Amino acid sequence: MTTSQATTRSTSRREWLVPAGLLLLSLVPALGGSVRLAELGSDPVLTAENARFVTQPLPVVVHIVCVTTYSMLGAFQFVPSLRRHRWHRLAGRVLALAGLGVALTGLWMTAFYDLPVKDTVVVNGMRYLVGTAMAVSIVLGVRAALRRDFVTHSAWMTRAYALAMGAGTQALLLGPFTAVAGAPGPVPNTIGMGLGWAINVAFAEWVIRRRRVRRTA
Ligand code: HEM
C-alpha cells in the first residue's frame, strides 16, 4: 500500500467517527421513544405518568417518528464523502421535513400537554425558544441551499441539528444524575435541560467557526 493510499484510508475511517458519535448520542432518546410507542400501541392502563400521551397520542407519535428519522439519518449528513453524492440531497429533503416535524410537534406538546412539575416554566420557555430557533434554522438552511450558498447552508443546518440533539446531551447529563440521586426535581431538571442545549449551541458555533477558519486558511 502506498503512503497516499494509507492516508486516504485513515481519512475515510476518521470521517465516520462523527456520525458514529452522533448515532450514539441519539440512541438513548430514540430508545425511550420506541418504548413509548410500544406502550401506546398496546392499549395501556392510564396512569398519571402516561395520561397526556394516551389521551393525545398524535403529537408524541409524530414527534418520535420524526426525531428518530432526523437524529439517525441526520448523522450521515456530516460525512464529507457522502456530501459529494446524490444521497446528501435526497436525505436532505427527508431531513428538512422530519426536522420541521420535530420542532413543530415539540412546540405543540409544550403548549398543549399537561407537563410534569419538573418541567418548570423555564424549561418550557427554553422549549419555545429551541423549537422556534430549530424551525427557523431549517428554513434558512433550505433557502441557502436553493441559492447554492453552501457555506451558509451548512452553518444553519449544523445549528438546527445541534439544537435537536440537545435531547441526547440532556440524557447524558440527567441519566447519570437519576442513577445516583433518583428522579431529578424541578431545579436539577431545569439545570440539566438548559445545560444540554447550551453545550450543544456552544459546540455548534465552535464547529461553524472552525470550518470558516479552515476555509480562509
Ligand atoms: C432529535 C431531537 C429530539 C429527540 C430525540 C426527542 C425525543 C423525545 C422523546 C423520546 C419524547 C417522549 C418522551 C416520553 O415518552 O416520556 C419526547 C417528548 C417531548 N419532546 Fe422531544 N425530542 C427531540 C426534540 C425536541 C425539541 C426540539 C423539543 C422542543 C420544542 C421537544 C419537546 C418535547 C416535549 C414538550 C415532549 C413531551 C414531554 C413530556 O410530556 O414529558 N423535543 N421527545
Coordinates of N, CA, C and O and ligand atoms in Angstrom, one line a residue, residues 26 28-37 39 49 52-53 60 63-64 66-68 70-71 102-111 113-116 118-119 124 126-128 130-132 134 161 163-168 197, ligand 1:
S26 N -27.8 9.9 19.9 CA -29.3 9.9 19.7 C -29.9 8.6 20.2 O -31.1 8.5 20.2
V28 N -30.1 7.0 23.2 CA -31.0 7.0 24.5 C -32.4 7.6 24.2 O -33.4 6.9 24.5
P29 N -32.5 8.8 23.7 CA -33.8 9.3 23.4 C -34.6 8.5 22.4 O -35.8 8.3 22.5
A30 N -33.9 7.9 21.4 CA -34.6 7.1 20.4 C -35.1 5.8 21.0 O -36.2 5.4 20.7
L31 N -34.3 5.2 22.0 CA -34.8 4.0 22.7 C -36.0 4.4 23.5 O -37.0 3.6 23.6
G32 N -35.9 5.5 24.2 CA -37.0 6.0 25.1 C -38.3 6.1 24.2 O -39.4 5.8 24.6
G33 N -38.1 6.7 23.0 CA -39.2 6.9 22.1 C -39.8 5.6 21.7 O -41.1 5.4 21.6
S34 N -39.0 4.6 21.4 CA -39.6 3.3 20.9 C -40.3 2.6 22.1 O -41.3 1.9 21.9
V35 N -39.8 2.8 23.3 CA -40.5 2.2 24.5 C -41.9 2.9 24.6 O -42.9 2.2 24.8
R36 N -42.0 4.2 24.4 CA -43.2 4.9 24.5 C -44.2 4.5 23.4 O -45.4 4.3 23.6
L37 N -43.7 4.3 22.1 CA -44.5 3.9 21.0 C -45.1 2.5 21.3 O -46.3 2.2 21.0
E39 N -45.6 1.1 24.2 CA -46.6 1.3 25.2 C -48.0 1.8 24.6 O -49.0 1.2 24.9
E49 N -48.4 9.2 34.9 CA -47.2 9.4 34.1 C -47.5 9.3 32.6 O -46.9 10.1 31.8
R52 N -51.1 12.1 29.5 CA -51.0 13.1 28.4 C -50.7 12.4 27.1 O -51.2 12.8 26.1
F53 N -49.9 11.3 27.1 CA -49.6 10.6 25.9 C -50.7 9.8 25.4 O -51.0 9.7 24.2
V60 N -47.1 13.1 20.1 CA -46.0 12.4 20.6 C -45.6 11.3 19.6 O -44.4 11.0 19.4
H63 N -43.9 13.1 16.8 CA -42.6 13.6 17.3 C -41.6 12.4 17.3 O -40.4 12.6 16.8
I64 N -41.9 11.3 17.8 CA -41.0 10.2 18.0 C -40.5 9.7 16.6 O -39.3 9.4 16.3
C66 N -40.5 11.4 13.8 CA -39.6 12.5 13.2 C -38.2 12.5 13.9 O -37.2 12.7 13.3
V67 N -38.2 12.4 15.3 CA -36.9 12.6 16.0 C -36.0 11.4 15.7 O -34.8 11.6 15.5
T68 N -36.6 10.2 15.5 CA -35.7 9.0 15.2 C -35.2 9.2 13.8 O -34.0 9.0 13.6
Y70 N -34.8 12.0 12.1 CA -33.9 13.2 12.0 C -32.6 12.9 12.6 O -31.5 13.3 12.1
S71 N -32.6 12.4 13.9 CA -31.3 12.2 14.6 C -30.5 11.1 13.9 O -29.2 11.3 13.7
V102 N -40.1 17.6 14.1 CA -39.6 17.5 15.4 C -39.9 18.8 16.1 O -40.5 18.8 17.2
A103 N -39.5 19.9 15.5 CA -39.7 21.3 16.1 C -41.2 21.6 16.4 O -41.6 22.0 17.5
L104 N -42.0 21.4 15.4 CA -43.4 21.8 15.5 C -44.2 20.9 16.5 O -45.0 21.4 17.3
T105 N -43.9 19.6 16.5 CA -44.6 18.7 17.5 C -44.1 19.0 18.9 O -44.9 18.9 19.8
G106 N -42.8 19.3 19.0 CA -42.2 19.7 20.3 C -42.9 20.9 20.8 O -43.3 21.0 22.0
L107 N -43.1 21.9 19.9 CA -43.9 23.2 20.4 C -45.3 22.8 20.7 O -45.9 23.4 21.7
W108 N -45.9 22.0 19.9 CA -47.3 21.6 20.1 C -47.5 21.0 21.5 O -48.4 21.3 22.3
M109 N -46.6 20.0 21.9 CA -46.7 19.4 23.2 C -46.4 20.3 24.3 O -47.0 20.3 25.4
T110 N -45.4 21.3 24.1 CA -45.1 22.3 25.1 C -46.4 23.1 25.4 O -46.7 23.4 26.6
A111 N -47.1 23.4 24.3 CA -48.3 24.3 24.5 C -49.5 23.6 25.1 O -50.2 24.1 25.9
Y113 N -49.7 19.9 26.2 CA -49.7 18.8 27.2 C -49.7 19.4 28.6 O -49.2 20.4 28.9
D114 N -50.3 18.5 29.5 CA -50.2 18.8 30.9 C -48.9 18.3 31.4 O -48.9 17.1 31.8
L115 N -47.8 19.1 31.3 CA -46.5 18.5 31.5 C -46.2 18.4 33.0 O -46.8 19.1 33.9
P116 N -45.2 17.4 33.4 CA -44.9 17.2 34.8 C -44.3 18.5 35.5 O -43.8 19.3 34.8
K118 N -41.7 18.9 37.2 CA -40.2 19.1 37.0 C -39.9 19.9 35.7 O -38.9 20.5 35.6
D119 N -40.9 19.9 34.8 CA -40.7 20.8 33.6 C -41.2 22.2 33.9 O -42.4 22.6 33.7
N124 N -40.0 25.1 29.9 CA -40.9 25.2 28.8 C -40.6 26.5 27.9 O -40.7 26.5 26.7
M126 N -37.6 27.6 27.4 CA -36.5 27.2 26.6 C -37.0 26.3 25.4 O -36.5 26.4 24.3
R127 N -38.0 25.5 25.7 CA -38.5 24.7 24.6 C -39.1 25.5 23.5 O -39.0 25.2 22.3
Y128 N -39.8 26.6 23.9 CA -40.4 27.5 22.9 C -39.3 28.1 22.0 O -39.3 28.2 20.8
V130 N -36.1 27.0 21.7 CA -35.4 26.0 20.9 C -36.2 25.5 19.7 O -35.7 25.4 18.6
G131 N -37.5 25.2 19.9 CA -38.3 24.7 18.8 C -38.4 25.8 17.7 O -38.3 25.5 16.5
T132 N -38.6 27.1 18.1 CA -38.7 28.1 17.1 C -37.3 28.3 16.4 O -37.3 28.4 15.1
M134 N -35.0 26.1 16.0 CA -34.7 25.0 15.1 C -35.5 25.1 13.8 O -34.9 24.9 12.7
Y161 N -29.4 20.9 13.8 CA -29.1 19.6 14.3 C -28.7 19.6 15.8 O -29.1 18.8 16.6
L163 N -29.3 21.9 18.0 CA -30.5 22.2 18.9 C -31.3 20.9 19.2 O -31.7 20.6 20.3
A164 N -31.6 20.2 18.1 CA -32.4 19.0 18.3 C -31.6 18.0 19.2 O -32.2 17.4 20.1
M165 N -30.3 17.8 18.9 CA -29.6 16.8 19.7 C -29.3 17.2 21.1 O -28.7 16.5 21.9
G166 N -29.9 18.4 21.5 CA -29.9 18.7 23.0 C -30.5 17.6 23.7 O -30.1 17.3 24.9
A167 N -31.5 16.9 23.1 CA -32.2 15.7 23.8 C -31.1 14.7 24.2 O -31.2 14.1 25.3
G168 N -30.1 14.4 23.3 CA -29.1 13.4 23.6 C -28.2 13.9 24.7 O -27.9 13.1 25.7
W197 N -28.8 22.0 26.2 CA -29.0 22.9 25.0 C -27.8 23.8 24.9 O -27.2 24.0 23.8
Ligands
HEM1 C1 -33.8 14.9 17.9 C2 -34.3 15.6 18.9 C3 -35.3 15.1 19.9 C4 -35.5 13.9 20.4 C5 -34.6 12.7 20.2 C6 -36.6 13.9 21.3 C7 -37.1 12.8 22.0 C8 -38.3 12.8 22.6 C9 -39.0 11.6 23.1 C10 -38.5 10.2 23.0 C11 -40.1 12.0 23.8 C12 -41.2 11.1 24.5 C13 -40.8 11.2 26.0 C14 -41.6 10.2 26.8 O1 -42.2 9.3 26.2 O2 -41.7 10.3 28.0 C15 -40.2 13.5 23.6 C16 -41.2 14.3 24.2 C17 -41.2 15.6 24.1 N1 -40.3 16.4 23.4 FE1 -38.8 15.8 22.3 N2 -37.1 15.2 21.3 C18 -36.4 16.0 20.5 C19 -36.5 17.3 20.2 C20 -37.4 18.1 20.8 C21 -37.5 19.5 20.7 C22 -36.6 20.4 19.8 C23 -38.5 20.0 21.5 C24 -38.9 21.4 21.8 C25 -39.5 22.1 21.0 C26 -39.0 18.8 22.2 C27 -40.1 18.9 23.1 C28 -40.7 17.7 23.6 C29 -41.8 17.8 24.5 C30 -42.5 19.0 25.1 C31 -42.1 16.5 24.9 C32 -43.2 16.0 25.8 C33 -42.5 15.7 27.2 C34 -43.5 15.1 28.2 O3 -44.7 15.1 28.0 O4 -42.9 14.7 29.3 N3 -38.4 17.7 21.7 N4 -39.1 13.9 22.9

